[in-house]
């Protein structure tokens, strides 16, 4: 690892870049995992009193607005050279966190539908700007060789913290925790971004050496290429399958109170530990293998996991579900989250990282997650049984498992045919 070389050579500036990246991305992902995805549902249904169907529409609107803002921000960042300007990105992040701090502190006081709608609309702005800003930090702080491991650290730490705290998934607890963490972050970002700091000057030049991603050698990946959009489609499928199943599982007491919301600290520690182990393994696999194998393993893990839940509902719902069920779910989530953090910067150069991360994370992450969340809430609202819902999810996961090697085979045949016709 390059990090070990930096430590041995006492080059503390690049080492500080690793720490800043992991801290910023882990905190941001923890915020999205807990406050936005789970807290927003609690805010809309419990405090405001909206039916699940209306909240699902709000979630879909949030996803679409976030995507529009993210893509607009990413394209503008690339065109204006902001993607390669660390100080400019730090100033944008400072503004993002400041707005989010105000929204986070105000959330528990939202009581009416129009306040909820306004809160959602404003929330989409910092979320959208934050996507290309934070994900493009990889080109400033992390060498290509270490990106799998660093992505694993971000995924593992954010999920580890989310599995342990807060104990109750309520907007009041999320708001208190987030506001306490964000207030000092605003101060630090203000200091780093609004004045020249020597070690930030050094960090700002690192993109010249770190900026070209792993999959952009020898030729950069174009935004309009089939390779880029094929990966967006695959990652969209991963996020969609995950949230579509998870949002119904956590609404089922026998599954949620024996795993993610268990009163037993040992159970929560087990899940948090599996997140760390899963992320570490994913980091090793990302570094050592081609990306198509990682997608195949993720789809396979999701298919196997949902199959376990389907069998348990059908044949063993009277007994306590084994921890193996959430364990495999956690492994799948850690795998694809690690892949998501490393993949988009590795498909980019300093000239394209804003657009690529905005499209990749915006479409494959945010849009897929919140569309599937909205669909899961709708499924619950119309009274679709959990068994039927998870059977559909499992069928979709199995379809993706089968479709990936078929698509790779067809792509290979097309390449060979083009080679023959060219020769």
Coordinates of C-alpha atoms in Angstrom, one line a residue:
X1 CA 0.0 0.0 0.0
X2 CA 1.1 3.5 -0.7
X3 CA -0.1 4.6 2.7
X4 CA 2.6 2.4 4.4
X5 CA 5.2 3.9 2.2
X6 CA 4.1 7.4 3.2
X7 CA 4.2 6.6 6.9
X8 CA 7.7 5.0 6.6
X9 CA 8.9 8.1 4.7
X10 CA 7.2 10.4 7.3
X11 CA 5.3 12.1 4.5
X12 CA 2.5 13.3 6.8
X13 CA 0.7 15.6 4.2
X14 CA -0.5 12.7 2.0
X15 CA -1.3 10.7 5.2
X16 CA -3.5 13.6 6.4
X17 CA -5.3 13.4 3.0
X18 CA -6.3 9.8 3.7
X19 CA -7.7 10.8 7.2
X20 CA -9.6 13.8 5.8
X21 CA -11.2 11.7 3.0
X22 CA -12.2 8.8 5.3
X23 CA -13.6 11.2 7.9
X24 CA -15.6 13.3 5.4
X25 CA -17.0 10.4 3.4
X26 CA -17.8 8.2 6.4
X27 CA -19.6 11.0 8.2
X28 CA -21.5 12.0 5.0
X29 CA -22.6 8.4 4.3
X30 CA -23.6 7.9 7.9
X31 CA -25.8 11.0 7.6
X32 CA -27.5 9.6 4.5
X33 CA -27.9 6.1 5.8
X34 CA -29.5 7.2 9.1
X35 CA -30.9 10.8 9.0
X36 CA -32.0 11.0 5.4
X37 CA -33.1 7.5 4.5
X38 CA -34.6 6.4 7.9
X39 CA -35.2 9.7 9.6
X40 CA -37.2 11.2 6.7
X41 CA -39.6 8.3 6.8
X42 CA -40.1 8.7 10.6
X43 CA -40.5 12.4 10.2
X44 CA -43.2 12.1 7.5
X45 CA -45.2 9.3 8.9
X46 CA -45.0 9.8 12.7
X47 CA -44.5 13.5 13.3
X48 CA -46.3 15.0 10.3
X49 CA -48.9 12.1 10.2
X50 CA -48.7 11.5 6.4
X51 CA -49.8 8.1 5.0
X52 CA -46.9 5.9 3.6
X53 CA -48.0 6.5 0.0
X54 CA -47.6 10.3 0.4
X55 CA -44.2 9.9 2.1
X56 CA -43.1 7.6 -0.8
X57 CA -44.0 10.3 -3.3
X58 CA -41.9 12.8 -1.2
X59 CA -39.0 10.3 -1.3
X60 CA -39.2 10.0 -5.0
X61 CA -39.3 13.8 -5.4
X62 CA -36.2 14.1 -3.2
X63 CA -34.4 11.6 -5.3
X64 CA -35.2 13.3 -8.6
X65 CA -34.4 16.8 -7.3
X66 CA -31.1 15.5 -5.8
X67 CA -30.2 13.9 -9.1
X68 CA -30.9 17.0 -11.1
X69 CA -28.9 19.2 -8.7
X70 CA -26.0 16.6 -8.6
X71 CA -25.7 16.3 -12.4
X72 CA -25.9 20.1 -12.9
X73 CA -23.3 20.7 -10.2
X74 CA -21.0 17.9 -11.5
X75 CA -21.1 19.2 -15.1
X76 CA -20.4 22.8 -14.0
X77 CA -17.6 21.7 -11.7
X78 CA -15.9 20.0 -14.7
X79 CA -16.5 22.9 -17.1
X80 CA -15.2 25.5 -14.7
X81 CA -12.2 23.5 -13.5
X82 CA -13.6 23.2 -9.9
X83 CA -13.2 19.4 -9.9
X84 CA -9.4 19.9 -9.9
X85 CA -9.5 22.9 -7.4
X86 CA -9.4 21.5 -3.9
X87 CA -10.0 24.9 -2.2
X88 CA -13.1 25.5 -4.3
X89 CA -14.4 22.0 -3.4
X90 CA -13.7 22.6 0.3
X91 CA -15.7 25.9 0.1
X92 CA -18.6 24.1 -1.5
X93 CA -18.5 21.4 1.2
X94 CA -18.5 24.1 3.9
X95 CA -21.7 25.6 2.4
X96 CA -23.2 22.1 2.0
X97 CA -22.6 21.1 5.7
X98 CA -23.7 24.5 6.9
X99 CA -27.1 24.2 5.2
X100 CA -27.5 20.6 6.3
X101 CA -26.8 21.6 9.9
X102 CA -29.7 24.1 9.8
X103 CA -32.0 21.6 8.1
X104 CA -31.0 18.9 10.6
X105 CA -31.7 21.0 13.6
X106 CA -35.0 22.2 12.2
X107 CA -36.3 18.7 11.2
X108 CA -37.9 17.7 14.6
X109 CA -40.0 20.9 14.5
X110 CA -41.6 20.1 11.1
X111 CA -45.3 19.4 11.7
X112 CA -47.4 20.3 8.7
X113 CA -47.4 18.7 5.1
X114 CA -46.3 22.0 3.5
X115 CA -43.4 22.3 5.9
X116 CA -42.4 18.7 5.1
X117 CA -42.6 19.4 1.4
X118 CA -40.5 22.6 1.7
X119 CA -38.0 20.7 3.9
X120 CA -37.6 18.0 1.3
X121 CA -37.1 20.4 -1.5
X122 CA -34.4 22.4 0.3
X123 CA -32.7 19.2 1.5
X124 CA -32.2 18.1 -2.1
X125 CA -29.9 21.1 -2.8
X126 CA -27.0 20.3 -0.4
X127 CA -27.4 16.6 -1.1
X128 CA -27.1 17.1 -4.8
X129 CA -24.1 19.5 -4.6
X130 CA -22.4 17.3 -2.0
X131 CA -22.3 14.2 -4.3
X132 CA -19.8 15.4 -6.9
X133 CA -17.9 17.4 -4.3
X134 CA -17.3 14.6 -1.8
X135 CA -16.8 11.7 -4.2
X136 CA -14.3 13.7 -6.3
X137 CA -12.1 14.1 -3.2
X138 CA -10.7 10.7 -4.1
X139 CA -8.6 12.2 -6.8
X140 CA -7.1 14.7 -4.4
X141 CA -6.4 12.5 -1.4
X142 CA -6.0 8.8 -2.4
X143 CA -3.6 7.1 -4.9
X144 CA -5.1 4.6 -7.3
X145 CA -3.4 1.6 -5.6
X146 CA -5.1 2.3 -2.3
X147 CA -8.6 3.2 -3.4
X148 CA -10.2 -0.2 -2.7
X149 CA -8.8 -0.2 0.9
X150 CA -9.8 3.4 1.6
X151 CA -13.3 2.9 0.1
X152 CA -13.5 -0.2 2.4
X153 CA -12.6 2.0 5.4
X154 CA -15.3 4.5 4.6
X155 CA -18.0 1.8 4.1
X156 CA -17.0 -0.2 7.1
X157 CA -16.8 2.7 9.5
X158 CA -20.1 4.4 8.4
X159 CA -22.0 1.1 8.6
X160 CA -20.3 0.2 11.9
X161 CA -21.4 3.4 13.5
X162 CA -25.0 3.2 12.0
X163 CA -25.4 -0.3 13.4
X164 CA -24.5 0.7 16.9
X165 CA -26.1 4.2 17.3
X166 CA -28.7 5.6 17.7
X167 CA -30.6 2.8 19.3
X168 CA -34.0 4.1 18.1
X169 CA -34.5 5.1 14.5
X170 CA -36.4 8.3 15.3
X171 CA -35.9 11.8 13.8
X172 CA -35.3 13.4 17.2
X173 CA -32.3 11.1 18.0
X174 CA -30.9 11.4 14.5
X175 CA -31.2 15.2 14.7
X176 CA -29.4 15.5 18.0
X177 CA -26.5 13.2 17.0
X178 CA -26.0 14.8 13.6
X179 CA -26.2 18.4 14.8
X180 CA -23.6 17.7 17.5
X181 CA -21.2 16.2 15.0
X182 CA -21.8 18.8 12.2
X183 CA -21.3 21.9 14.3
X184 CA -17.5 21.4 14.8
X185 CA -17.2 20.1 11.2
X186 CA -18.5 23.5 9.9
X187 CA -15.8 25.3 11.9
X188 CA -13.0 23.1 10.6
X189 CA -14.2 23.4 7.0
X190 CA -14.5 27.1 7.4
X191 CA -10.9 27.4 8.6
X192 CA -9.5 25.0 5.8
X193 CA -11.5 26.5 2.9
X194 CA -11.7 30.3 3.6
X195 CA -7.9 31.0 4.0
X196 CA -4.7 29.6 2.6
X197 CA -3.3 26.7 4.7
X198 CA 0.2 25.3 3.8
X199 CA -0.6 21.7 4.1
X200 CA -3.9 22.2 2.1
X201 CA -1.7 23.8 -0.6
X202 CA 0.3 20.6 -0.8
X203 CA -2.8 18.4 -0.9
X204 CA -4.3 20.6 -3.7
X205 CA -1.4 19.5 -6.0
X206 CA -1.8 15.8 -5.4
X207 CA -4.5 15.3 -8.1
X208 CA -1.7 15.8 -10.7
X209 CA -0.3 12.4 -9.6
X210 CA -3.4 10.7 -8.2
X211 CA -6.1 12.0 -10.5
X212 CA -6.3 9.5 -13.4
X213 CA -8.4 6.5 -12.3
X214 CA -7.6 2.8 -12.5
X215 CA -9.9 2.1 -15.5
X216 CA -8.8 5.2 -17.4
X217 CA -5.5 3.8 -18.5
X218 CA -4.3 3.9 -21.2
X219 CA -7.5 5.6 -22.5
X220 CA -9.9 7.6 -20.4
X221 CA -13.5 6.4 -20.1
X222 CA -15.9 8.7 -22.0
X223 CA -19.2 9.8 -20.4
X224 CA -21.1 8.6 -23.5
X225 CA -19.4 5.2 -23.7
X226 CA -21.3 1.9 -23.3
X227 CA -18.8 0.9 -20.6
X228 CA -19.8 3.9 -18.3
X229 CA -23.6 3.5 -18.8
X230 CA -23.4 -0.3 -18.4
X231 CA -21.8 0.2 -15.0
X232 CA -24.4 2.8 -14.0
X233 CA -27.1 0.3 -14.9
X234 CA -25.5 -2.5 -12.9
X235 CA -25.0 -0.3 -9.8
X236 CA -28.6 1.0 -10.2
X237 CA -29.7 -2.6 -10.0
X238 CA -27.7 -3.2 -6.9
X239 CA -29.0 -0.2 -5.0
X240 CA -32.6 -0.9 -6.1
X241 CA -32.6 -4.5 -5.0
X242 CA -31.0 -3.6 -1.7
X243 CA -33.5 -0.9 -0.6
X244 CA -36.5 -2.6 -2.1
X245 CA -36.0 -5.6 0.2
X246 CA -34.5 -3.9 3.2
X247 CA -37.3 -1.3 3.7
X248 CA -39.9 -4.1 4.1
X249 CA -37.6 -6.3 6.2
X250 CA -37.1 -3.5 8.8
X251 CA -40.8 -3.0 9.1
X252 CA -41.2 -6.6 10.2
X253 CA -40.7 -6.9 14.0
X254 CA -39.5 -10.5 14.0
X255 CA -36.6 -9.5 11.7
X256 CA -35.7 -6.0 12.8
X257 CA -35.8 -6.6 16.6
X258 CA -33.6 -9.7 16.3
X259 CA -30.9 -8.0 14.2
X260 CA -30.5 -4.2 13.4
X261 CA -32.7 -3.0 16.2
X262 CA -32.0 -5.8 18.7
X263 CA -32.0 -4.8 22.4
X264 CA -29.0 -7.1 22.7
X265 CA -25.7 -5.2 22.4
X266 CA -23.9 -8.4 21.3
X267 CA -26.2 -8.8 18.3
X268 CA -25.6 -5.2 17.2
X269 CA -21.8 -5.6 17.7
X270 CA -21.9 -8.7 15.6
X271 CA -23.6 -6.9 12.8
X272 CA -21.3 -3.9 13.1
X273 CA -18.3 -6.3 13.1
X274 CA -19.6 -8.1 10.0
X275 CA -19.8 -4.7 8.2
X276 CA -16.1 -4.1 9.0
X277 CA -15.1 -7.6 7.8
X278 CA -17.2 -7.4 4.7
X279 CA -15.9 -4.0 3.7
X280 CA -12.3 -5.2 4.2
X281 CA -12.8 -8.3 2.1
X282 CA -14.5 -6.1 -0.6
X283 CA -11.5 -3.8 -0.5
X284 CA -9.1 -6.7 -1.1
X285 CA -11.3 -8.0 -3.9
X286 CA -11.7 -4.6 -5.6
X287 CA -7.9 -4.2 -5.6
X288 CA -7.2 -7.8 -6.9
X289 CA -10.0 -8.6 -9.3
X290 CA -11.9 -7.1 -12.2
X291 CA -15.0 -5.1 -11.4
X292 CA -17.4 -7.6 -13.2
X293 CA -16.6 -10.3 -10.7
X294 CA -17.5 -7.9 -7.8
X295 CA -20.9 -7.2 -9.4
X296 CA -21.5 -10.9 -9.8
X297 CA -20.7 -11.6 -6.2
X298 CA -22.9 -8.8 -5.0
X299 CA -25.9 -9.9 -7.0
X300 CA -25.3 -13.5 -5.9
X301 CA -25.2 -12.5 -2.2
X302 CA -28.4 -10.5 -2.5
X303 CA -30.2 -13.4 -4.3
X304 CA -29.1 -15.8 -1.6
X305 CA -30.0 -13.4 1.2
X306 CA -33.5 -12.8 -0.1
X307 CA -34.0 -16.5 -0.7
X308 CA -33.2 -17.1 3.0
X309 CA -35.9 -14.6 4.0
X310 CA -38.4 -16.1 1.6
X311 CA -37.8 -19.6 3.0
X312 CA -38.0 -18.4 6.6
X313 CA -41.3 -16.7 6.0
X314 CA -42.7 -19.7 4.2
X315 CA -41.5 -22.4 6.5
X316 CA -40.1 -21.1 9.8
X317 CA -41.6 -17.8 10.8
X318 CA -42.6 -19.1 14.2
X319 CA -39.0 -19.3 15.3
X320 CA -36.3 -16.7 15.9
X321 CA -34.5 -16.0 12.6
X322 CA -30.9 -17.0 12.6
X323 CA -28.2 -14.3 12.5
X324 CA -26.9 -15.8 9.3
X325 CA -29.8 -14.0 7.5
X326 CA -28.8 -10.4 8.4
X327 CA -25.1 -11.5 8.2
X328 CA -25.3 -12.2 4.5
X329 CA -27.4 -9.0 4.0
X330 CA -24.7 -7.0 5.7
X331 CA -21.9 -8.7 3.6
X332 CA -23.7 -7.8 0.4
X333 CA -24.3 -4.2 1.4
X334 CA -20.6 -3.8 2.5
X335 CA -19.4 -5.3 -0.8
X336 CA -21.4 -3.0 -3.1
X337 CA -20.9 0.2 -0.9
X338 CA -17.1 -0.3 -1.1
X339 CA -17.4 -0.8 -4.9
X340 CA -19.5 2.4 -5.2
X341 CA -17.0 4.6 -3.4
X342 CA -14.0 3.4 -5.5
X343 CA -15.6 2.8 -8.9
X344 CA -16.7 6.3 -10.1
X345 CA -13.4 8.1 -9.3
X346 CA -11.6 5.1 -11.0
X347 CA -13.6 5.7 -14.1
X348 CA -12.6 9.4 -14.1
X349 CA -9.8 11.9 -14.7
X350 CA -9.6 15.4 -13.0
X351 CA -11.5 16.7 -16.1
X352 CA -14.4 14.3 -15.8
X353 CA -14.7 13.3 -12.2
X354 CA -17.4 15.8 -11.4
X355 CA -19.8 14.6 -14.1
X356 CA -19.0 10.9 -13.6
X357 CA -19.4 10.8 -9.9
X358 CA -22.6 12.9 -10.2
X359 CA -24.1 10.6 -12.8
X360 CA -22.9 7.4 -11.1
X361 CA -23.8 8.2 -7.5
X362 CA -26.8 10.3 -8.4
X363 CA -28.5 7.7 -10.7
X364 CA -27.2 4.4 -9.4
X365 CA -27.2 5.5 -5.7
X366 CA -29.7 8.2 -4.9
X367 CA -32.3 7.7 -7.6
X368 CA -32.3 3.9 -7.3
X369 CA -32.4 4.0 -3.5
X370 CA -35.2 6.4 -3.1
X371 CA -37.3 5.0 -6.0
X372 CA -37.1 1.6 -4.4
X373 CA -37.8 3.1 -1.0
X374 CA -40.9 4.8 -2.5
X375 CA -41.9 1.5 -4.1
X376 CA -41.4 -0.4 -0.8
X377 CA -43.6 2.1 1.0
X378 CA -46.2 1.8 -1.7
X379 CA -46.1 -2.0 -1.4
X380 CA -46.6 -1.7 2.3
X381 CA -49.4 0.9 1.9
X382 CA -51.5 -1.4 -0.4
X383 CA -51.0 -4.3 2.0
X384 CA -48.8 -6.5 -0.3
X385 CA -47.7 -9.5 2.0
X386 CA -44.0 -9.5 2.9
X387 CA -43.6 -13.0 1.4
X388 CA -44.9 -11.8 -2.0
X389 CA -42.8 -8.6 -1.9
X390 CA -39.6 -10.4 -1.1
X391 CA -40.3 -13.1 -3.7
X392 CA -40.4 -10.3 -6.3
X393 CA -37.2 -8.8 -5.0
X394 CA -35.5 -12.2 -5.0
X395 CA -36.7 -12.8 -8.6
X396 CA -35.2 -9.5 -9.6
X397 CA -31.9 -10.3 -7.9
X398 CA -31.7 -13.8 -9.6
X399 CA -32.5 -12.1 -12.9
X400 CA -29.5 -9.8 -12.5
X401 CA -27.3 -12.7 -11.5
X402 CA -28.2 -14.5 -14.7
X403 CA -28.2 -11.4 -16.9
X404 CA -24.7 -10.2 -16.0
X405 CA -22.7 -13.2 -17.5
X406 CA -25.1 -13.3 -20.5
X407 CA -24.4 -9.6 -21.1
X408 CA -20.7 -10.1 -20.8
X409 CA -20.8 -13.0 -23.2
X410 CA -22.8 -11.0 -25.7
X411 CA -20.4 -8.0 -25.3
X412 CA -17.5 -10.3 -25.9
X413 CA -19.0 -11.8 -29.0
X414 CA -19.7 -8.3 -30.4
X415 CA -16.1 -7.3 -29.8
X416 CA -14.9 -10.4 -31.6
X417 CA -17.2 -9.8 -34.5
X418 CA -16.0 -6.3 -34.9
X419 CA -12.4 -7.5 -34.7
X420 CA -13.1 -10.0 -37.5
X421 CA -14.9 -7.5 -39.7
X422 CA -12.1 -4.9 -39.1
X423 CA -9.4 -7.4 -40.1

